[in-house]
Amino acid sequence: MRFKFLLRPGWLALTLAVWVFAGACVYFLSPWQFGRNDERQAQNAAITKSLKSDPVPFGTRHDEWQKVEIKGRYLPELEALARLRTVQGEAAFEVITPFRTTTGHTVLIDRGYVRPVNGIKPPDFAKPPADEVTIIGLARPNESNEQPAFQQDGRRQIYSINNKAVGENIEPGYYQLIENQPGALDTLPLPRLESGPFFSYALQWIAFGVMAVGGWLYFTIREARPGGVLHEGPKRKKSIAELLAEEGDEGADERGPEADDAGQLDRTRHVT
């Protein structure tokens, strides 16, 4: 059979590796990048809509990034710093302060960011106002980590902005203050409204999968044709006499025809 070589262990392993890789590219890696592209497109649309719309009152239905107007008081005694943050390429802490609304709910407010001092320590920063205020923030969902707050360098700190990490009886999600709001510090910049490379990455993964299968087909067809590398018979080991004869021939080739004539003449003289 022309394709019997496909049953050899080496080709079976190669075939398995190629098709697993191609399947991963087409069914996992590419859809993952398409999904990230869809998320980015949805985020850009939500931010654009928020910038063009008026804030909605707290308690009404709202989507992520929508502006929400909240009335109430800050609760600085439960304030915490979200650590290990980067803002505009530099290290930062985000200041998370609970806020008691006039309707009796407690929510988290991201007042903005501060830069660490001496590389890792939180600096001093302004306290939030003690009086009742009205603020406008962008609705954001909880971050995933629920590890509770802890004390370090004289401040309560958290690894992620999550209502369960800060305290009890706090509503899920948080609100990121926009500029010029009561209690705002250096407000966080909005994400850049760009699509990113995810769509092109998805196409690249599809291309890699197709190239892998195409290469496998090329080498399979090449080896199945007469004259393929795998169709060459096993080479017979040469005997010592054959090797010596080949060395003798090579030596004669190096000496040239003059040496052969001289040898012939010498043999003639010995005969006579």
PDB file of C-alpha atoms in Angstrom:
ATOM      1  CA  MET A   1       0.000   0.000   0.000  1.00  0.00           C
ATOM      2  CA  ARG A   2       1.268   3.453  -0.885  1.00  0.00           C
ATOM      3  CA  PHE A   3       0.107   4.938   2.409  1.00  0.00           C
ATOM      4  CA  LYS A   4       1.220   2.108   4.638  1.00  0.00           C
ATOM      5  CA  PHE A   5       3.984   4.328   6.018  1.00  0.00           C
ATOM      6  CA  LEU A   6       1.301   6.371   7.806  1.00  0.00           C
ATOM      7  CA  LEU A   7       0.970   3.503  10.289  1.00  0.00           C
ATOM      8  CA  ARG A   8       4.559   3.841  11.416  1.00  0.00           C
ATOM      9  CA  PRO A   9       4.936   5.182  14.992  1.00  0.00           C
ATOM     10  CA  GLY A  10       6.774   8.300  13.867  1.00  0.00           C
ATOM     11  CA  TRP A  11       4.102   9.271  11.357  1.00  0.00           C
ATOM     12  CA  LEU A  12       1.299   8.435  13.796  1.00  0.00           C
ATOM     13  CA  ALA A  13       2.859  10.753  16.383  1.00  0.00           C
ATOM     14  CA  LEU A  14       3.356  13.483  13.774  1.00  0.00           C
ATOM     15  CA  THR A  15      -0.212  13.130  12.525  1.00  0.00           C
ATOM     16  CA  LEU A  16      -1.618  13.314  16.045  1.00  0.00           C
ATOM     17  CA  ALA A  17       0.463  16.394  16.895  1.00  0.00           C
ATOM     18  CA  VAL A  18      -0.524  18.214  13.680  1.00  0.00           C
ATOM     19  CA  TRP A  19      -4.256  17.584  14.001  1.00  0.00           C
ATOM     20  CA  VAL A  20      -4.351  18.367  17.722  1.00  0.00           C
ATOM     21  CA  PHE A  21      -2.530  21.634  17.068  1.00  0.00           C
ATOM     22  CA  ALA A  22      -4.799  22.511  14.144  1.00  0.00           C
ATOM     23  CA  GLY A  23      -7.905  21.680  16.182  1.00  0.00           C
ATOM     24  CA  ALA A  24      -6.694  23.835  19.063  1.00  0.00           C
ATOM     25  CA  CYS A  25      -6.047  26.733  16.686  1.00  0.00           C
ATOM     26  CA  VAL A  26      -9.464  26.563  15.031  1.00  0.00           C
ATOM     27  CA  TYR A  27     -11.710  25.529  17.928  1.00  0.00           C
ATOM     28  CA  PHE A  28     -10.042  27.102  20.979  1.00  0.00           C
ATOM     29  CA  LEU A  29      -7.385  29.747  20.329  1.00  0.00           C
ATOM     30  CA  SER A  30      -9.116  31.509  17.459  1.00  0.00           C
ATOM     31  CA  PRO A  31     -12.561  31.670  19.160  1.00  0.00           C
ATOM     32  CA  TRP A  32     -10.836  32.918  22.321  1.00  0.00           C
ATOM     33  CA  GLN A  33      -9.370  35.852  20.394  1.00  0.00           C
ATOM     34  CA  PHE A  34     -12.671  36.489  18.605  1.00  0.00           C
ATOM     35  CA  GLY A  35     -14.350  36.577  22.022  1.00  0.00           C
ATOM     36  CA  ARG A  36     -11.833  39.095  23.339  1.00  0.00           C
ATOM     37  CA  ASN A  37     -12.452  41.218  20.262  1.00  0.00           C
ATOM     38  CA  ASP A  38     -16.205  41.109  20.903  1.00  0.00           C
ATOM     39  CA  GLU A  39     -15.634  42.121  24.536  1.00  0.00           C
ATOM     40  CA  ARG A  40     -13.497  45.057  23.465  1.00  0.00           C
ATOM     41  CA  GLN A  41     -16.095  46.165  20.924  1.00  0.00           C
ATOM     42  CA  ALA A  42     -18.842  45.961  23.569  1.00  0.00           C
ATOM     43  CA  GLN A  43     -16.710  47.918  26.038  1.00  0.00           C
ATOM     44  CA  ASN A  44     -15.992  50.637  23.485  1.00  0.00           C
ATOM     45  CA  ALA A  45     -19.689  50.905  22.638  1.00  0.00           C
ATOM     46  CA  ALA A  46     -20.642  51.131  26.331  1.00  0.00           C
ATOM     47  CA  ILE A  47     -18.056  53.841  27.048  1.00  0.00           C
ATOM     48  CA  THR A  48     -19.083  55.836  24.005  1.00  0.00           C
ATOM     49  CA  LYS A  49     -22.730  55.606  25.016  1.00  0.00           C
ATOM     50  CA  SER A  50     -21.906  56.636  28.590  1.00  0.00           C
ATOM     51  CA  LEU A  51     -19.986  59.707  27.489  1.00  0.00           C
ATOM     52  CA  LYS A  52     -22.954  60.871  25.416  1.00  0.00           C
ATOM     53  CA  SER A  53     -25.706  60.118  27.951  1.00  0.00           C
ATOM     54  CA  ASP A  54     -26.855  61.708  31.204  1.00  0.00           C
ATOM     55  CA  PRO A  55     -26.346  59.864  34.521  1.00  0.00           C
ATOM     56  CA  VAL A  56     -29.148  57.641  35.787  1.00  0.00           C
ATOM     57  CA  PRO A  57     -30.257  57.652  39.444  1.00  0.00           C
ATOM     58  CA  PHE A  58     -28.871  54.961  41.731  1.00  0.00           C
ATOM     59  CA  GLY A  59     -31.272  52.049  42.062  1.00  0.00           C
ATOM     60  CA  THR A  60     -32.375  52.017  38.433  1.00  0.00           C
ATOM     61  CA  ARG A  61     -31.083  49.435  35.985  1.00  0.00           C
ATOM     62  CA  HIS A  62     -27.734  50.304  34.478  1.00  0.00           C
ATOM     63  CA  ASP A  63     -25.051  48.648  32.385  1.00  0.00           C
ATOM     64  CA  GLU A  64     -21.305  48.618  32.884  1.00  0.00           C
ATOM     65  CA  TRP A  65     -19.637  51.990  32.284  1.00  0.00           C
ATOM     66  CA  GLN A  66     -22.949  53.828  32.556  1.00  0.00           C
ATOM     67  CA  LYS A  67     -22.890  57.030  34.615  1.00  0.00           C
ATOM     68  CA  VAL A  68     -24.833  56.711  37.865  1.00  0.00           C
ATOM     69  CA  GLU A  69     -25.791  59.523  40.249  1.00  0.00           C
ATOM     70  CA  ILE A  70     -25.581  58.570  43.938  1.00  0.00           C
ATOM     71  CA  LYS A  71     -26.520  60.572  47.045  1.00  0.00           C
ATOM     72  CA  GLY A  72     -25.222  59.818  50.520  1.00  0.00           C
ATOM     73  CA  ARG A  73     -22.159  59.886  52.779  1.00  0.00           C
ATOM     74  CA  TYR A  74     -18.678  58.387  52.609  1.00  0.00           C
ATOM     75  CA  LEU A  75     -17.639  55.813  55.221  1.00  0.00           C
ATOM     76  CA  PRO A  76     -13.888  56.473  55.551  1.00  0.00           C
ATOM     77  CA  GLU A  77     -13.479  54.030  58.458  1.00  0.00           C
ATOM     78  CA  LEU A  78     -13.889  51.146  55.966  1.00  0.00           C
ATOM     79  CA  GLU A  79     -11.624  52.650  53.311  1.00  0.00           C
ATOM     80  CA  ALA A  80      -9.097  50.339  51.620  1.00  0.00           C
ATOM     81  CA  LEU A  81      -6.357  50.622  49.031  1.00  0.00           C
ATOM     82  CA  ALA A  82      -6.376  48.336  46.005  1.00  0.00           C
ATOM     83  CA  ARG A  83      -2.715  47.405  45.592  1.00  0.00           C
ATOM     84  CA  LEU A  84      -0.568  46.198  42.689  1.00  0.00           C
ATOM     85  CA  ARG A  85      -2.174  48.615  40.216  1.00  0.00           C
ATOM     86  CA  THR A  86      -0.726  50.305  37.163  1.00  0.00           C
ATOM     87  CA  VAL A  87      -2.021  53.621  35.860  1.00  0.00           C
ATOM     88  CA  GLN A  88      -0.507  55.073  32.698  1.00  0.00           C
ATOM     89  CA  GLY A  89       2.438  52.715  32.974  1.00  0.00           C
ATOM     90  CA  GLU A  90       3.346  53.557  36.592  1.00  0.00           C
ATOM     91  CA  ALA A  91       2.601  51.878  39.931  1.00  0.00           C
ATOM     92  CA  ALA A  92      -0.422  53.138  41.840  1.00  0.00           C
ATOM     93  CA  PHE A  93      -2.926  52.440  44.606  1.00  0.00           C
ATOM     94  CA  GLU A  94      -6.641  52.845  43.931  1.00  0.00           C
ATOM     95  CA  VAL A  95      -8.545  54.348  46.856  1.00  0.00           C
ATOM     96  CA  ILE A  96     -11.763  52.415  47.550  1.00  0.00           C
ATOM     97  CA  THR A  97     -14.168  54.054  50.022  1.00  0.00           C
ATOM     98  CA  PRO A  98     -17.592  52.632  50.964  1.00  0.00           C
ATOM     99  CA  PHE A  99     -20.521  55.025  50.554  1.00  0.00           C
ATOM    100  CA  ARG A 100     -23.870  54.875  52.363  1.00  0.00           C
ATOM    101  CA  THR A 101     -26.677  56.042  50.087  1.00  0.00           C
ATOM    102  CA  THR A 102     -29.768  57.908  51.207  1.00  0.00           C
ATOM    103  CA  THR A 103     -31.765  54.773  50.418  1.00  0.00           C
ATOM    104  CA  GLY A 104     -29.786  52.756  52.993  1.00  0.00           C
ATOM    105  CA  HIS A 105     -27.536  50.822  50.610  1.00  0.00           C
ATOM    106  CA  THR A 106     -23.744  50.664  50.940  1.00  0.00           C
ATOM    107  CA  VAL A 107     -21.693  50.711  47.752  1.00  0.00           C
ATOM    108  CA  LEU A 108     -18.001  50.936  46.911  1.00  0.00           C
ATOM    109  CA  ILE A 109     -16.627  54.126  45.386  1.00  0.00           C
ATOM    110  CA  ASP A 110     -13.315  54.176  43.530  1.00  0.00           C
ATOM    111  CA  ARG A 111     -12.150  57.700  44.351  1.00  0.00           C
ATOM    112  CA  GLY A 112      -9.159  57.498  42.021  1.00  0.00           C
ATOM    113  CA  TYR A 113      -5.494  56.668  42.433  1.00  0.00           C
ATOM    114  CA  VAL A 114      -2.409  57.773  44.354  1.00  0.00           C
ATOM    115  CA  ARG A 115       1.237  57.040  43.658  1.00  0.00           C
ATOM    116  CA  PRO A 116       3.275  55.025  46.183  1.00  0.00           C
ATOM    117  CA  VAL A 117       6.156  56.641  48.029  1.00  0.00           C
ATOM    118  CA  ASN A 118       9.552  54.975  48.462  1.00  0.00           C
ATOM    119  CA  GLY A 119       8.480  52.516  45.800  1.00  0.00           C
ATOM    120  CA  ILE A 120       5.877  50.536  47.759  1.00  0.00           C
ATOM    121  CA  LYS A 121       4.339  52.557  50.610  1.00  0.00           C
ATOM    122  CA  PRO A 122       1.003  54.393  50.287  1.00  0.00           C
ATOM    123  CA  PRO A 123       1.187  58.171  50.632  1.00  0.00           C
ATOM    124  CA  ASP A 124      -0.999  60.530  52.611  1.00  0.00           C
ATOM    125  CA  PHE A 125      -4.013  61.772  50.648  1.00  0.00           C
ATOM    126  CA  ALA A 126      -7.136  63.842  51.171  1.00  0.00           C
ATOM    127  CA  LYS A 127     -10.009  62.420  53.166  1.00  0.00           C
ATOM    128  CA  PRO A 128     -13.489  62.330  51.616  1.00  0.00           C
ATOM    129  CA  PRO A 129     -16.013  64.979  52.690  1.00  0.00           C
ATOM    130  CA  ALA A 130     -17.932  64.174  55.876  1.00  0.00           C
ATOM    131  CA  ASP A 131     -21.203  65.797  54.782  1.00  0.00           C
ATOM    132  CA  GLU A 132     -23.868  64.331  52.527  1.00  0.00           C
ATOM    133  CA  VAL A 133     -22.864  64.716  48.887  1.00  0.00           C
ATOM    134  CA  THR A 134     -24.046  63.790  45.414  1.00  0.00           C
ATOM    135  CA  ILE A 135     -21.506  62.012  43.239  1.00  0.00           C
ATOM    136  CA  ILE A 136     -21.428  60.592  39.721  1.00  0.00           C
ATOM    137  CA  GLY A 137     -19.516  57.419  38.968  1.00  0.00           C
ATOM    138  CA  LEU A 138     -19.160  54.837  36.236  1.00  0.00           C
ATOM    139  CA  ALA A 139     -20.706  51.468  37.075  1.00  0.00           C
ATOM    140  CA  ARG A 140     -18.134  48.666  37.208  1.00  0.00           C
ATOM    141  CA  PRO A 141     -18.485  44.959  38.116  1.00  0.00           C
ATOM    142  CA  ASN A 142     -16.701  43.153  40.919  1.00  0.00           C
ATOM    143  CA  GLU A 143     -13.191  41.940  40.323  1.00  0.00           C
ATOM    144  CA  SER A 144     -12.744  38.216  40.814  1.00  0.00           C
ATOM    145  CA  ASN A 145     -10.534  37.862  43.890  1.00  0.00           C
ATOM    146  CA  GLU A 146     -12.466  37.897  47.200  1.00  0.00           C
ATOM    147  CA  GLN A 147      -9.448  37.739  49.519  1.00  0.00           C
ATOM    148  CA  PRO A 148     -10.303  39.908  52.560  1.00  0.00           C
ATOM    149  CA  ALA A 149      -8.668  43.207  53.432  1.00  0.00           C
ATOM    150  CA  PHE A 150      -5.514  43.261  55.558  1.00  0.00           C
ATOM    151  CA  GLN A 151      -3.416  45.869  57.348  1.00  0.00           C
ATOM    152  CA  GLN A 152      -0.065  46.940  55.899  1.00  0.00           C
ATOM    153  CA  ASP A 153       1.905  50.171  56.259  1.00  0.00           C
ATOM    154  CA  GLY A 154      -0.870  51.595  58.412  1.00  0.00           C
ATOM    155  CA  ARG A 155      -3.596  51.165  55.753  1.00  0.00           C
ATOM    156  CA  ARG A 156      -6.254  48.588  54.967  1.00  0.00           C
ATOM    157  CA  GLN A 157      -5.327  47.025  51.642  1.00  0.00           C
ATOM    158  CA  ILE A 158      -6.995  44.657  49.195  1.00  0.00           C
ATOM    159  CA  TYR A 159      -5.864  42.769  46.109  1.00  0.00           C
ATOM    160  CA  SER A 160      -9.067  43.257  44.118  1.00  0.00           C
ATOM    161  CA  ILE A 161     -12.045  45.590  44.168  1.00  0.00           C
ATOM    162  CA  ASN A 162     -14.749  43.296  45.451  1.00  0.00           C
ATOM    163  CA  ASN A 163     -17.547  44.033  47.911  1.00  0.00           C
ATOM    164  CA  LYS A 164     -16.832  40.845  49.892  1.00  0.00           C
ATOM    165  CA  ALA A 165     -13.158  41.785  50.203  1.00  0.00           C
ATOM    166  CA  VAL A 166     -13.920  45.174  51.781  1.00  0.00           C
ATOM    167  CA  GLY A 167     -16.694  44.351  54.259  1.00  0.00           C
ATOM    168  CA  GLU A 168     -20.124  42.917  54.902  1.00  0.00           C
ATOM    169  CA  ASN A 169     -23.494  44.177  53.668  1.00  0.00           C
ATOM    170  CA  ILE A 170     -21.981  46.008  50.697  1.00  0.00           C
ATOM    171  CA  GLU A 171     -23.644  45.918  47.287  1.00  0.00           C
ATOM    172  CA  PRO A 172     -21.794  44.036  44.512  1.00  0.00           C
ATOM    173  CA  GLY A 173     -19.766  46.059  42.043  1.00  0.00           C
ATOM    174  CA  TYR A 174     -18.359  49.541  42.480  1.00  0.00           C
ATOM    175  CA  TYR A 175     -18.529  53.031  40.978  1.00  0.00           C
ATOM    176  CA  GLN A 176     -15.512  54.769  39.472  1.00  0.00           C
ATOM    177  CA  LEU A 177     -15.695  58.532  40.049  1.00  0.00           C
ATOM    178  CA  ILE A 178     -15.452  60.852  37.090  1.00  0.00           C
ATOM    179  CA  GLU A 179     -13.602  64.176  37.316  1.00  0.00           C
ATOM    180  CA  ASN A 180     -14.569  67.035  39.626  1.00  0.00           C
ATOM    181  CA  GLN A 181     -16.674  64.947  42.006  1.00  0.00           C
ATOM    182  CA  PRO A 182     -16.710  65.373  45.802  1.00  0.00           C
ATOM    183  CA  GLY A 183     -14.011  63.140  47.292  1.00  0.00           C
ATOM    184  CA  ALA A 184     -12.313  62.473  43.951  1.00  0.00           C
ATOM    185  CA  LEU A 185      -8.525  62.163  43.843  1.00  0.00           C
ATOM    186  CA  ASP A 186      -6.644  61.684  40.577  1.00  0.00           C
ATOM    187  CA  THR A 187      -9.416  60.051  38.588  1.00  0.00           C
ATOM    188  CA  LEU A 188      -8.675  56.953  36.572  1.00  0.00           C
ATOM    189  CA  PRO A 189      -8.413  57.432  32.806  1.00  0.00           C
ATOM    190  CA  LEU A 190     -10.929  55.683  30.614  1.00  0.00           C
ATOM    191  CA  PRO A 191      -9.742  52.758  28.488  1.00  0.00           C
ATOM    192  CA  ARG A 192      -8.583  53.713  25.020  1.00  0.00           C
ATOM    193  CA  LEU A 193     -11.316  53.300  22.437  1.00  0.00           C
ATOM    194  CA  GLU A 194      -9.514  50.991  20.057  1.00  0.00           C
ATOM    195  CA  SER A 195     -10.222  47.518  18.793  1.00  0.00           C
ATOM    196  CA  GLY A 196      -6.851  46.073  19.689  1.00  0.00           C
ATOM    197  CA  PRO A 197      -5.062  43.204  17.928  1.00  0.00           C
ATOM    198  CA  PHE A 198      -7.484  40.445  18.910  1.00  0.00           C
ATOM    199  CA  PHE A 199      -9.220  40.084  15.539  1.00  0.00           C
ATOM    200  CA  SER A 200      -5.920  39.793  13.675  1.00  0.00           C
ATOM    201  CA  TYR A 201      -4.649  37.327  16.289  1.00  0.00           C
ATOM    202  CA  ALA A 202      -7.730  35.170  15.680  1.00  0.00           C
ATOM    203  CA  LEU A 203      -7.058  35.125  11.942  1.00  0.00           C
ATOM    204  CA  GLN A 204      -3.422  34.246  12.597  1.00  0.00           C
ATOM    205  CA  TRP A 205      -4.398  31.223  14.688  1.00  0.00           C
ATOM    206  CA  ILE A 206      -6.671  30.012  11.879  1.00  0.00           C
ATOM    207  CA  ALA A 207      -3.814  30.497   9.419  1.00  0.00           C
ATOM    208  CA  PHE A 208      -1.439  28.522  11.650  1.00  0.00           C
ATOM    209  CA  GLY A 209      -3.904  25.644  11.819  1.00  0.00           C
ATOM    210  CA  VAL A 210      -4.394  25.595   8.055  1.00  0.00           C
ATOM    211  CA  MET A 211      -0.630  25.772   7.461  1.00  0.00           C
ATOM    212  CA  ALA A 212      -0.024  22.845   9.812  1.00  0.00           C
ATOM    213  CA  VAL A 213      -2.562  20.649   8.002  1.00  0.00           C
ATOM    214  CA  GLY A 214      -1.299  21.822   4.611  1.00  0.00           C
ATOM    215  CA  GLY A 215       2.275  20.929   5.531  1.00  0.00           C
ATOM    216  CA  TRP A 216       1.192  17.509   6.748  1.00  0.00           C
ATOM    217  CA  LEU A 217      -0.675  16.849   3.494  1.00  0.00           C
ATOM    218  CA  TYR A 218       2.300  18.005   1.405  1.00  0.00           C
ATOM    219  CA  PHE A 219       4.787  15.707   3.100  1.00  0.00           C
ATOM    220  CA  THR A 220       2.318  12.816   3.134  1.00  0.00           C
ATOM    221  CA  ILE A 221       1.708  13.047  -0.637  1.00  0.00           C
ATOM    222  CA  ARG A 222       5.419  13.492  -1.310  1.00  0.00           C
ATOM    223  CA  GLU A 223       6.330  10.363   0.609  1.00  0.00           C
ATOM    224  CA  ALA A 224       3.489   8.358  -0.972  1.00  0.00           C
ATOM    225  CA  ARG A 225       4.898   8.931  -4.456  1.00  0.00           C
ATOM    226  CA  PRO A 226       7.560   6.598  -5.883  1.00  0.00           C
ATOM    227  CA  GLY A 227      11.003   7.791  -4.963  1.00  0.00           C
ATOM    228  CA  GLY A 228       9.966   9.194  -1.610  1.00  0.00           C
ATOM    229  CA  VAL A 229      12.466   9.018   1.183  1.00  0.00           C
ATOM    230  CA  LEU A 230      10.511   6.332   2.965  1.00  0.00           C
ATOM    231  CA  HIS A 231      10.445   4.187  -0.189  1.00  0.00           C
ATOM    232  CA  GLU A 232      14.198   3.841  -0.366  1.00  0.00           C
ATOM    233  CA  GLY A 233      15.165   0.328   0.613  1.00  0.00           C
ATOM    234  CA  PRO A 234      17.457  -0.371   3.541  1.00  0.00           C
ATOM    235  CA  LYS A 235      21.112   0.155   2.661  1.00  0.00           C
ATOM    236  CA  ARG A 236      23.275  -3.014   2.697  1.00  0.00           C
ATOM    237  CA  LYS A 237      26.445  -2.846   4.749  1.00  0.00           C
ATOM    238  CA  LYS A 238      29.582  -3.111   2.598  1.00  0.00           C
ATOM    239  CA  SER A 239      32.182  -5.799   3.184  1.00  0.00           C
ATOM    240  CA  ILE A 240      35.798  -5.044   4.081  1.00  0.00           C
ATOM    241  CA  ALA A 241      36.948  -6.109   0.615  1.00  0.00           C
ATOM    242  CA  GLU A 242      34.520  -3.694  -1.016  1.00  0.00           C
ATOM    243  CA  LEU A 243      35.646  -0.855   1.228  1.00  0.00           C
ATOM    244  CA  LEU A 244      39.330  -1.569   0.445  1.00  0.00           C
ATOM    245  CA  ALA A 245      38.546  -1.694  -3.264  1.00  0.00           C
ATOM    246  CA  GLU A 246      36.805   1.677  -3.068  1.00  0.00           C
ATOM    247  CA  GLU A 247      39.789   3.160  -1.248  1.00  0.00           C
ATOM    248  CA  GLY A 248      42.076   1.797  -3.921  1.00  0.00           C
ATOM    249  CA  ASP A 249      39.965   3.338  -6.645  1.00  0.00           C
ATOM    250  CA  GLU A 250      39.940   6.674  -4.835  1.00  0.00           C
ATOM    251  CA  GLY A 251      43.751   6.546  -4.506  1.00  0.00           C
ATOM    252  CA  ALA A 252      44.105   5.863  -8.209  1.00  0.00           C
ATOM    253  CA  ASP A 253      41.903   8.786  -9.020  1.00  0.00           C
ATOM    254  CA  GLU A 254      44.058  11.056  -6.890  1.00  0.00           C
ATOM    255  CA  ARG A 255      47.355   9.855  -8.544  1.00  0.00           C
ATOM    256  CA  GLY A 256      46.034  10.489 -12.029  1.00  0.00           C
ATOM    257  CA  PRO A 257      46.705   8.743 -15.382  1.00  0.00           C
ATOM    258  CA  GLU A 258      50.516   9.344 -15.255  1.00  0.00           C
ATOM    259  CA  ALA A 259      50.814   7.215 -12.144  1.00  0.00           C
ATOM    260  CA  ASP A 260      48.773   4.451 -13.794  1.00  0.00           C
ATOM    261  CA  ASP A 261      51.088   4.473 -16.868  1.00  0.00           C
ATOM    262  CA  ALA A 262      54.196   4.333 -14.686  1.00  0.00           C
ATOM    263  CA  GLY A 263      52.808   1.413 -12.759  1.00  0.00           C
ATOM    264  CA  GLN A 264      51.966  -0.422 -15.965  1.00  0.00           C
ATOM    265  CA  LEU A 265      55.547   0.161 -17.308  1.00  0.00           C
ATOM    266  CA  ASP A 266      57.090  -1.110 -14.116  1.00  0.00           C
ATOM    267  CA  ARG A 267      55.050  -4.266 -14.247  1.00  0.00           C
ATOM    268  CA  THR A 268      56.142  -4.811 -17.893  1.00  0.00           C
ATOM    269  CA  ARG A 269      59.839  -4.554 -16.980  1.00  0.00           C
ATOM    270  CA  HIS A 270      59.483  -7.146 -14.276  1.00  0.00           C
ATOM    271  CA  VAL A 271      57.859  -9.544 -16.719  1.00  0.00           C
ATOM    272  CA  THR A 272      60.634  -9.148 -19.301  1.00  0.00           C
TER     273      THR A 272
END
